[in-house]
C-alpha positions as a printed NumPy array, in Angstrom:
array([[-15.497, -23.172,  -0.946],
       [-17.412, -21.053,   0.58 ],
       [-14.726, -18.203,  -0.504],
       [-13.936, -19.094,  -3.662],
       [-17.768, -18.658,  -4.698],
       [-17.452, -15.442,  -2.288],
       [-14.561, -13.744,  -4.113],
       [-15.962, -15.118,  -7.532],
       [-19.26 , -13.542,  -7.214],
       [-17.327, -10.215,  -5.466],
       [-15.2  ,  -9.63 ,  -8.855],
       [-18.228, -10.768, -11.006],
       [-19.929,  -7.749,  -9.059],
       [-17.281,  -4.823,  -8.879],
       [-16.858,  -4.954, -12.181],
       [-20.174,  -3.909, -13.43 ],
       [-20.315,  -0.907, -11.207],
       [-21.189,   2.128, -12.435],
       [-20.331,   4.673, -10.507],
       [-17.561,   7.095, -12.184],
       [-14.416,   6.769,  -9.403],
       [-14.413,  11.096, -10.463],
       [-17.52 ,  10.822,  -8.015],
       [-15.733,   8.776,  -5.163],
       [-13.147,  10.681,  -5.706],
       [-14.79 ,  13.405,  -4.425],
       [-16.755,  12.232,  -1.847],
       [-13.571,  10.845,  -0.591],
       [-12.177,  14.352,  -0.476],
       [-14.838,  16.22 ,   1.251],
       [-15.133,  13.35 ,   3.637],
       [-11.635,  14.276,   5.477],
       [-11.804,  17.972,   5.19 ],
       [-14.428,  18.047,   6.852],
       [-13.537,  14.254,   9.138],
       [-12.506,  16.746,  12.432],
       [-15.865,  18.437,  12.173],
       [-17.629,  15.029,  12.053],
       [-15.215,  14.59 ,  15.212],
       [-16.312,  17.806,  16.822],
       [-19.72 ,  16.947,  16.876],
       [-19.326,  12.89 ,  17.642],
       [-17.441,  14.554,  21.6  ],
       [-19.476,  17.081,  21.772],
       [-22.838,  14.885,  21.22 ],
       [-21.621,  11.937,  24.002],
       [-20.184,  15.051,  25.993],
       [-23.797,  15.694,  26.633],
       [-26.118,  11.98 ,  25.864],
       [-29.83 ,  12.082,  26.309],
       [-31.922,   8.851,  26.971],
       [-34.998,   7.281,  25.001],
       [-36.671,   9.405,  24.044],
       [-35.423,  12.396,  26.3  ],
       [-33.163,  13.486,  23.037],
       [-33.961,  16.697,  23.343],
       [-30.434,  18.964,  22.221],
       [-29.72 ,  15.251,  20.312],
       [-32.284,  16.777,  17.927],
       [-31.708,  20.913,  18.242],
       [-28.432,  20.306,  16.895],
       [-29.175,  17.918,  13.358],
       [-32.051,  19.95 ,  13.23 ],
       [-30.121,  23.115,  12.794],
       [-26.974,  22.119,  10.875],
       [-30.119,  19.909,   8.001],
       [-31.525,  23.507,   7.63 ],
       [-28.244,  25.567,   7.709],
       [-26.67 ,  22.869,   5.034],
       [-30.146,  23.514,   2.483],
       [-31.913,  20.231,   4.303],
       [-35.84 ,  20.072,   4.151],
       [-36.53 ,  18.869,   7.848],
       [-38.887,  18.406,   9.746],
       [-38.805,  17.788,  13.917],
       [-41.131,  15.763,  16.73 ],
       [-41.151,  12.946,  14.293],
       [-41.59 ,   9.117,  17.307],
       [-41.118,  12.912,  19.849],
       [-37.25 ,  13.98 ,  19.634],
       [-36.331,  12.104,  15.784],
       [-35.271,  14.319,  13.271],
       [-35.531,  13.786,   9.181],
       [-34.157,  15.582,   6.826],
       [-35.413,  15.189,   3.1  ],
       [-32.641,  16.575,   0.287],
       [-34.045,  16.499,  -3.324],
       [-30.793,  15.211,  -5.755],
       [-31.905,  17.614,  -9.494],
       [-31.48 ,  14.636, -11.673],
       [-33.884,  11.491, -11.22 ],
       [-33.566,   8.359,  -9.248],
       [-34.641,   6.193,  -6.595],
       [-35.564,   7.198,  -2.765],
       [-32.897,   6.245,  -0.49 ],
       [-32.951,   6.931,   3.77 ],
       [-30.211,   7.025,   5.688],
       [-30.574,   5.831,   9.585],
       [-29.249,   6.993,  13.18 ],
       [-29.835,   6.59 ,  15.608],
       [-29.585,   8.501,  18.403],
       [-30.489,   8.139,  22.27 ],
       [-27.801,   6.346,  25.327],
       [-28.26 ,   4.27 ,  28.085],
       [-28.507,   4.735,  31.57 ],
       [-24.569,   3.593,  32.389],
       [-21.788,   5.386,  34.493],
       [-18.895,   6.099,  32.317],
       [-15.544,   4.918,  33.526],
       [-12.885,   6.183,  30.583],
       [-10.616,   8.803,  30.908],
       [-11.754,  10.821,  28.346],
       [-12.141,  15.281,  28.291],
       [-14.853,  14.602,  26.849],
       [-16.461,  12.216,  28.908],
       [-20.129,  11.728,  30.639],
       [-21.924,  13.237,  34.141],
       [-25.204,  14.217,  32.706],
       [-27.349,  12.611,  35.754],
       [-30.416,  12.096,  33.277],
       [-34.257,   9.907,  34.677],
       [-34.904,   6.687,  34.062],
       [-38.404,   5.129,  34.802],
       [-38.053,   7.509,  38.107],
       [-34.862,   6.79 ,  39.172],
       [-31.916,   9.441,  38.331],
       [-29.406,   7.773,  36.758],
       [-25.62 ,   8.269,  35.041],
       [-26.383,   8.702,  31.296],
       [-23.15 ,   7.549,  28.741],
       [-23.364,   6.226,  24.967],
       [-22.139,   3.457,  25.883],
       [-23.821,   1.783,  22.553],
       [-21.78 ,   4.153,  19.54 ],
       [-25.161,   6.235,  18.856],
       [-22.682,   9.383,  19.367],
       [-20.389,   8.193,  16.511],
       [-23.61 ,   7.147,  13.785],
       [-25.616,  11.012,  14.496],
       [-22.277,  13.469,  13.485],
       [-21.387,   9.999,  10.472],
       [-24.844,  11.043,   9.37 ],
       [-24.924,  14.922,   9.837],
       [-21.18 ,  14.003,   7.739],
       [-22.703,  12.372,   4.916],
       [-26.   ,  15.162,   4.861],
       [-23.299,  17.916,   4.524],
       [-21.129,  16.096,   1.841],
       [-24.315,  14.763,  -0.243],
       [-25.615,  18.064,  -0.009],
       [-22.476,  19.65 ,  -1.284],
       [-23.249,  17.152,  -4.493],
       [-27.249,  18.158,  -5.284],
       [-26.089,  18.153,  -9.282],
       [-25.542,  14.835,  -9.201],
       [-27.506,  13.219,  -7.818],
       [-30.257,  10.828,  -8.75 ],
       [-33.104,  10.733,  -6.211],
       [-34.057,  12.   ,  -2.751],
       [-32.195,  10.85 ,   0.368],
       [-34.347,  11.381,   3.912],
       [-31.56 ,  11.623,   7.011],
       [-33.703,   9.935,   9.658],
       [-32.255,  10.997,  13.518],
       [-34.623,   8.34 ,  15.411],
       [-34.226,   8.686,  18.762],
       [-34.761,   4.828,  21.223],
       [-33.135,   2.536,  19.577],
       [-32.591,   1.019,  22.305],
       [-36.19 ,   0.345,  24.007],
       [-38.587,   3.575,  24.781],
       [-39.704,   4.524,  28.627],
       [-42.429,   2.623,  30.65 ],
       [-45.546,   3.312,  29.976],
       [-44.127,   4.605,  26.368],
       [-43.931,   4.188,  23.144],
       [-40.845,   5.876,  20.788],
       [-38.272,   3.035,  18.103],
       [-38.083,   3.106,  15.129],
       [-41.817,   0.778,  14.546],
       [-43.13 ,   4.839,  16.749],
       [-40.916,   5.68 ,  13.528],
       [-42.385,   3.926,  10.444],
       [-46.531,   3.995,  12.507],
       [-46.377,   7.869,  11.696],
       [-45.723,   7.064,   8.307],
       [-41.828,   8.94 ,   8.09 ],
       [-41.02 ,   5.967,   4.607],
       [-43.376,   7.403,   2.821],
       [-44.518,  10.71 ,   0.906],
       [-42.088,   9.997,  -0.861],
       [-41.692,   6.913,  -0.412],
       [-38.674,   5.142,   0.78 ],
       [-37.556,   1.918,  -2.338],
       [-34.503,   1.599,   0.598],
       [-32.816,   1.939,   3.808],
       [-28.94 ,   1.92 ,   4.955],
       [-27.787,   1.278,   7.965],
       [-24.697,   0.901,   9.763],
       [-23.498,   0.611,  13.419],
       [-19.423,   1.082,  15.408],
       [-18.392,  -1.444,  16.909],
       [-15.934,  -1.554,  20.07 ],
       [-14.154,  -4.734,  19.107],
       [-13.661,  -4.697,  16.005],
       [-10.414,  -3.327,  13.541],
       [-11.429,   1.31 ,  12.527],
       [-11.444,   0.761,   9.394],
       [-12.902,  -1.779,   8.51 ],
       [-16.45 ,  -2.945,   7.859],
       [-18.779,  -5.981,   8.695],
       [-21.437,  -7.42 ,   7.131],
       [-23.422, -10.232,   6.873],
       [-27.247, -10.808,   4.66 ],
       [-30.242, -12.052,   5.537],
       [-30.96 , -12.383,   9.283],
       [-27.541, -10.311,  10.876],
       [-29.033,  -9.412,  14.856],
       [-31.832, -11.161,  15.942],
       [-35.279, -11.085,  16.811],
       [-36.368, -10.184,  21.513],
       [-38.681, -11.142,  22.42 ],
       [-39.679, -10.493,  26.256],
       [-40.33 , -13.417,  28.558],
       [-42.799, -13.464,  31.903],
       [-43.647, -16.538,  32.964],
       [-46.145, -16.201,  35.979],
       [-45.999, -19.591,  37.885],
       [-48.839, -20.272,  40.337],
       [-48.817, -23.165,  44.004],
       [-49.007, -23.501,  46.84 ],
       [-48.066, -21.988,  49.924],
       [-47.411, -24.328,  52.806],
       [-45.362, -23.976,  56.102],
       [-41.607, -24.346,  54.644],
       [-41.019, -27.195,  57.795],
       [-44.074, -29.086,  55.688],
       [-43.696, -28.877,  51.847],
       [-45.7  , -31.994,  50.598],
       [-47.852, -29.704,  51.272],
       [-48.246, -27.324,  49.231],
       [-47.704, -27.385,  45.433],
       [-44.41 , -25.235,  45.978],
       [-43.76 , -23.248,  43.071],
       [-39.476, -22.046,  43.206],
       [-38.777, -26.306,  42.261],
       [-41.754, -25.733,  40.022],
       [-39.352, -23.165,  38.405],
       [-36.28 , -24.497,  38.567],
       [-37.617, -27.346,  36.431],
       [-38.771, -25.304,  33.901],
       [-35.555, -23.032,  33.86 ],
       [-33.557, -25.879,  33.182],
       [-36.08 , -27.78 ,  31.055],
       [-35.924, -24.636,  28.811],
       [-32.407, -25.083,  27.716],
       [-33.753, -28.311,  25.688],
       [-35.051, -25.368,  23.199],
       [-31.309, -24.566,  22.074],
       [-29.998, -28.258,  21.919],
       [-32.849, -30.059,  20.458],
       [-35.558, -28.741,  18.902],
       [-33.388, -25.801,  17.2  ],
       [-31.494, -26.153,  13.782],
       [-28.237, -25.178,  14.542],
       [-26.364, -25.026,  11.522],
       [-28.689, -22.388,  10.617],
       [-29.579, -20.27 ,  13.479],
       [-28.27 , -19.868,  16.652],
       [-30.905, -18.979,  19.226],
       [-30.492, -18.131,  22.988],
       [-33.94 , -18.64 ,  25.679],
       [-32.35 , -16.919,  29.033],
       [-34.341, -16.341,  32.404],
       [-32.03 , -13.461,  33.995],
       [-34.437, -12.625,  37.036],
       [-36.439, -14.693,  39.239],
       [-38.558, -13.175,  42.663],
       [-40.77 , -15.206,  43.983],
       [-40.515, -15.457,  47.74 ],
       [-39.493, -13.478,  51.352],
       [-38.331, -15.64 ,  54.037],
       [-36.527, -19.037,  53.861],
       [-39.393, -20.457,  55.824],
       [-42.705, -19.822,  54.445],
       [-43.291, -21.952,  50.167],
       [-44.895, -18.517,  48.562],
       [-47.868, -19.217,  46.668],
       [-45.818, -17.641,  43.022],
       [-42.932, -16.877,  41.207],
       [-42.277, -14.699,  38.302],
       [-39.465, -14.782,  35.763],
       [-38.509, -12.547,  33.942],
       [-35.797, -13.608,  29.745],
       [-35.763, -13.059,  27.05 ],
       [-36.103, -15.061,  23.563],
       [-33.235, -14.304,  19.964],
       [-33.915, -16.266,  18.01 ],
       [-32.576, -15.122,  13.28 ],
       [-35.251, -16.071,  11.65 ],
       [-38.849, -16.161,  12.445],
       [-40.006, -19.931,  11.471],
       [-37.636, -20.32 ,  14.787],
       [-39.012, -17.518,  16.743],
       [-42.76 , -18.579,  16.047],
       [-41.067, -22.948,  17.059],
       [-39.192, -21.62 ,  19.839],
       [-41.377, -19.464,  22.089],
       [-44.592, -22.58 ,  20.615],
       [-41.722, -24.964,  22.973],
       [-41.627, -21.84 ,  25.355],
       [-45.19 , -21.716,  26.067],
       [-45.148, -26.055,  26.61 ],
       [-42.088, -26.968,  28.578],
       [-43.821, -24.142,  31.315],
       [-47.231, -24.879,  31.728],
       [-47.178, -28.912,  30.459],
       [-44.422, -29.467,  33.282],
       [-46.882, -26.633,  35.918],
       [-50.019, -29.402,  34.844],
       [-47.357, -32.113,  35.586],
       [-46.728, -30.875,  39.416],
       [-50.189, -29.502,  39.995],
       [-49.233, -26.297,  39.511],
       [-50.524, -23.262,  36.631],
       [-48.149, -21.352,  34.529],
       [-48.92 , -18.257,  31.71 ],
       [-46.7  , -17.32 ,  29.871],
       [-46.694, -13.919,  27.616],
       [-44.166, -13.541,  25.15 ],
       [-43.565, -11.341,  23.751],
       [-43.634,  -9.65 ,  26.94 ],
       [-43.004,  -5.186,  27.326],
       [-40.49 ,  -5.467,  23.99 ],
       [-40.293,  -7.284,  20.845],
       [-38.036,  -5.852,  17.771],
       [-37.864,  -8.761,  14.316],
       [-35.336, -10.135,  12.501],
       [-32.887,  -7.795,  10.91 ],
       [-33.095,  -8.933,   7.667],
       [-30.421,  -7.947,   5.448],
       [-32.396,  -8.225,   2.256],
       [-30.086, -11.237,   0.461],
       [-30.259,  -8.912,  -3.382],
       [-30.104,  -5.813,  -1.835],
       [-26.594,  -7.024,   0.14 ],
       [-25.212,  -9.298,  -2.45 ],
       [-25.082,  -5.745,  -5.034],
       [-24.269,  -2.923,  -2.28 ],
       [-20.738,  -5.418,  -1.157],
       [-19.556,  -4.052,  -4.163],
       [-19.885,  -0.586,  -2.805],
       [-19.453,  -0.748,   0.42 ],
       [-15.886,  -2.709,  -0.864],
       [-14.885,   0.085,  -3.251],
       [-14.796,   2.051,   0.601],
       [-13.179,  -0.081,   2.3  ],
       [-11.021,  -2.314,   0.781],
       [-11.361,  -6.02 ,  -0.077],
       [ -9.141,  -6.978,   2.584],
       [-10.909,  -4.703,   4.583],
       [-14.633,  -5.881,   4.172],
       [-15.123,  -9.313,   6.27 ],
       [-17.458, -11.658,   6.734],
       [-19.457, -11.475,   9.98 ],
       [-21.216, -14.122,  12.139],
       [-24.816, -13.371,  13.208],
       [-25.434, -12.118,  16.047],
       [-27.684, -13.136,  18.957],
       [-28.657,  -8.698,  19.941],
       [-31.024,  -7.101,  18.1  ],
       [-31.724,  -3.751,  17.261],
       [-35.152,  -2.225,  16.059],
       [-33.612,  -0.422,  12.473],
       [-35.275,  -4.482,  11.888],
       [-38.649,  -2.162,  11.102],
       [-37.505,  -0.535,   8.373],
       [-35.984,  -3.474,   6.967],
       [-40.03 ,  -5.22 ,   7.545],
       [-40.561,  -2.76 ,   5.303],
       [-38.691,  -1.804,   2.713],
       [-35.2  ,  -3.393,   1.434],
       [-32.483,  -3.032,   4.002],
       [-29.019,  -3.14 ,   4.266],
       [-26.969,  -3.107,   8.046],
       [-23.617,  -3.199,   8.245],
       [-21.092,  -2.625,  11.379],
       [-18.422,  -0.316,  10.913],
       [-15.021,  -0.753,  13.546],
       [-14.403,   1.536,  16.614],
       [-11.086,  -0.681,  18.36 ],
       [ -8.255,   0.862,  17.888],
       [ -6.   ,  -0.576,  15.295],
       [ -4.121,  -3.503,  17.092],
       [ -5.925,  -3.671,  19.644],
       [ -6.799,  -6.698,  21.27 ],
       [-10.714,  -7.881,  20.681],
       [-10.769,  -9.161,  23.912],
       [-10.047,  -6.2  ,  25.625],
       [-11.731,  -4.337,  23.991],
       [-14.578,  -1.926,  26.348],
       [-17.911,  -3.769,  25.198],
       [-21.12 ,  -1.923,  24.367],
       [-23.222,  -1.79 ,  26.94 ],
       [-20.251,  -1.077,  30.097],
       [-18.537,   1.278,  31.685],
       [-15.523,   1.234,  29.422],
       [-17.005,   1.497,  25.55 ],
       [-14.964,   3.252,  24.047],
       [-14.614,   4.586,  20.025],
       [-11.819,   5.487,  18.562],
       [-12.787,   7.995,  16.365],
       [-10.593,   8.245,  13.204],
       [-12.922,   5.074,  12.124],
       [-15.847,   7.244,  12.076],
       [-15.292,   9.091,   8.232],
       [-15.187,   5.094,   6.55 ],
       [-19.094,   5.327,   8.031],
       [-19.203,   8.483,   6.128],
       [-17.935,   7.54 ,   3.392],
       [-19.622,   4.605,   2.99 ],
       [-22.927,   5.73 ,   3.166],
       [-21.755,   8.81 ,   0.481],
       [-20.86 ,   6.051,  -1.726],
       [-23.5  ,   3.341,  -1.601],
       [-26.029,   6.112,  -2.248],
       [-24.45 ,   7.616,  -4.879],
       [-23.814,   3.685,  -6.098],
       [-27.91 ,   2.353,  -5.545],
       [-28.747,   5.143,  -7.715],
       [-26.868,   4.723, -10.364],
       [-26.12 ,   1.852, -10.639],
       [-27.753,   0.085, -14.673],
       [-30.624,  -2.138, -13.542]])
């Protein structure tokens, strides 16, 4: 029933779309012509990755390109970000397009001629650096989009803001950064943005395929710290102690009941993970304190509030029952809201994606419990964030190198689909009759 309803909706929406086919064909021709240039940019950026808030070389490359094609360019936004503004010759809306620039502290294990050999500093330690999440492709795609749209300025209605964002993976300890800082610095103002579009490459989705979802598409993330304080004792005399390790074990076990008993999993998934635990230093000493670190993922603001409330109740009351205390900090260190695709906007722009990739290559995706700080943009203005295939044709997705790992790899042939998609979204949104 859902697939039938979706098909009817798509047919109706597609038939009413206003962009002339001539514009779409012009975009395709230009994207084909510059494809090798986009691939070259991507490979250069991949070979020279930079960590969050350190994207100096990448920013310089972007700024030089934008200036060379006549786009008003501002640098140093949210530390290393770049924002380009292109004003079309015709009146219309202000549309923002976003690409993230930063790499990760990962050692690349791919036999590529442009594989990274770069090292950098992460929280005071020397680390290998790799574009292990595809941000190099996002930058190259948006550079290509900027070149095409600047060459079509006469046909362009309204204004396009090209937002090249640093630190999507999170700023270093003690620093601000990312989309949240860009919003604070006014990147969505002057001129005020009406709508924002963004994409993310996927190593497990076949080249040529676009996947999308309306409403909550990527999870809110809340860092979690729970500190349990008990009473220390000799390990041979546990009856003299209030053992914080035992209490922590009970808390960890009980936390798993939140997802299975408190969250309506028919609506949205949720995750409560404890990923680190530290307490004590010898086997024959019962320690005084235990610290647990974790992550919470939810796909609606209501679920986020409910899950955090239950974490507090379970941790504090379990500790109290044992004669210990527990202090819960959530969010701790990191908080990204749900990446929410505006439902009306998604329905309106779905025909644009279909005309770009073809009906059979645009697919509904499940909600993803990974997170994205694009959410800070779409929290302020209507947004649409979709996924772009980067896996070689015919490959088994189960064997694809996962994101954030040393085996992550992308097929360059999928980049021009992203270039076409973002260009078409701009023209389709600005041309659609309301």
